[in-house]
Amino acid sequence: AGPNGAVQLAGNVFAWLDDWYESPANTAPELAVTKRTYRQLRGGSWREHEHAMRNDAVHYKRPKERLSNIGFRCARP
C-alpha cells in the first residue's frame, strides 16, 4: 500500500500525467526530445517488465497514441 493507503496501482495500465517529457540535461543533442512532444506515463502496465512498474520509472508517448496498456487513474486532490 502507498502512503495514502492506495493499493494495486502498478501493473494495470500506464497512467498519463499532465507533465510533458523532457530529456535529461546530459542527453546528446541529436537524441534529445523536444519539449511538448511527449507526455509522461507512470505506473507500469501488464505488458512491462518489473523494473518498468516503479513509480520513479519515467515513460513517454505522444499524446495522441492509443495502446491497450495506457489509461488513466482517478485521483482525489
Short mmCIF file of C-alpha atoms in Angstrom, two decimals:
data_model
loop_
_atom_site.label_atom_id
_atom_site.label_comp_id
_atom_site.label_asym_id
_atom_site.label_seq_id
_atom_site.Cartn_x
_atom_site.Cartn_y
_atom_site.Cartn_z
CA ALA A 1 0.00 0.00 0.00
CA GLY A 2 1.13 3.53 -0.73
CA PRO A 3 1.43 6.24 1.92
CA ASN A 4 -2.25 7.14 1.48
CA GLY A 5 -3.41 3.52 1.66
CA ALA A 6 -3.98 3.03 -2.08
CA VAL A 7 -3.18 -0.47 -3.33
CA GLN A 8 -2.66 -2.18 -6.68
CA LEU A 9 -1.77 0.96 -8.61
CA ALA A 10 1.07 -0.62 -10.58
CA GLY A 11 0.73 -3.23 -13.23
CA ASN A 12 -2.69 -2.45 -14.65
CA VAL A 13 -2.04 0.28 -17.21
CA PHE A 14 0.36 3.17 -17.56
CA ALA A 15 -1.26 6.40 -16.35
CA TRP A 16 -0.99 9.61 -18.35
CA LEU A 17 0.49 12.53 -16.43
CA ASP A 18 -0.21 16.18 -17.12
CA ASP A 19 3.58 16.75 -17.34
CA TRP A 20 5.48 16.95 -20.62
CA TYR A 21 8.58 14.77 -21.01
CA GLU A 22 11.99 16.42 -21.39
CA SER A 23 15.26 14.62 -21.99
CA PRO A 24 17.76 14.72 -19.12
CA ALA A 25 20.28 17.58 -19.31
CA ASN A 26 23.18 15.26 -20.19
CA THR A 27 21.43 13.80 -23.29
CA ALA A 28 23.33 14.20 -26.57
CA PRO A 29 21.69 16.96 -28.67
CA GLU A 30 20.89 14.60 -31.56
CA LEU A 31 18.97 12.30 -29.16
CA ALA A 32 17.24 14.98 -27.10
CA VAL A 33 13.44 15.08 -27.09
CA THR A 34 11.82 18.44 -27.77
CA LYS A 35 9.55 19.69 -25.00
CA ARG A 36 5.80 19.49 -25.70
CA THR A 37 6.19 16.45 -27.97
CA TYR A 38 5.66 13.63 -25.46
CA ARG A 39 3.60 13.31 -22.28
CA GLN A 40 4.90 11.34 -19.31
CA LEU A 41 3.49 7.96 -18.30
CA ARG A 42 3.92 6.31 -14.91
CA GLY A 43 2.88 3.20 -13.03
CA GLY A 44 3.76 0.38 -15.42
CA SER A 45 1.40 -1.93 -17.24
CA TRP A 46 0.57 -5.59 -17.58
CA ARG A 47 2.84 -5.75 -20.66
CA GLU A 48 6.00 -4.47 -18.98
CA HIS A 49 8.89 -5.88 -17.01
CA GLU A 50 9.06 -5.48 -13.25
CA HIS A 51 11.51 -2.54 -13.37
CA ALA A 52 9.06 -0.53 -15.52
CA MET A 53 6.43 -0.59 -12.78
CA ARG A 54 8.41 1.52 -10.34
CA ASN A 55 6.84 4.91 -9.57
CA ASP A 56 10.12 6.62 -10.41
CA ALA A 57 10.37 4.98 -13.84
CA VAL A 58 9.52 7.58 -16.49
CA HIS A 59 7.98 6.56 -19.79
CA TYR A 60 6.66 8.78 -22.55
CA LYS A 61 4.43 8.68 -25.61
CA ARG A 62 2.90 11.18 -27.98
CA PRO A 63 -0.43 12.35 -26.53
CA LYS A 64 -2.44 11.01 -29.48
CA GLU A 65 -1.05 7.46 -29.20
CA ARG A 66 -3.53 4.85 -28.05
CA LEU A 67 -2.43 1.45 -26.74
CA SER A 68 -4.20 -1.23 -24.71
CA ASN A 69 -1.74 -0.74 -21.85
CA ILE A 70 -2.19 3.04 -21.45
CA GLY A 71 -5.05 4.53 -19.48
CA PHE A 72 -5.70 6.84 -16.57
CA ARG A 73 -6.32 6.68 -12.86
CA CYS A 74 -8.90 8.66 -10.93
CA ALA A 75 -7.46 10.57 -8.01
CA ARG A 76 -8.77 12.99 -5.48
CA PRO A 77 -6.64 16.02 -4.51
#
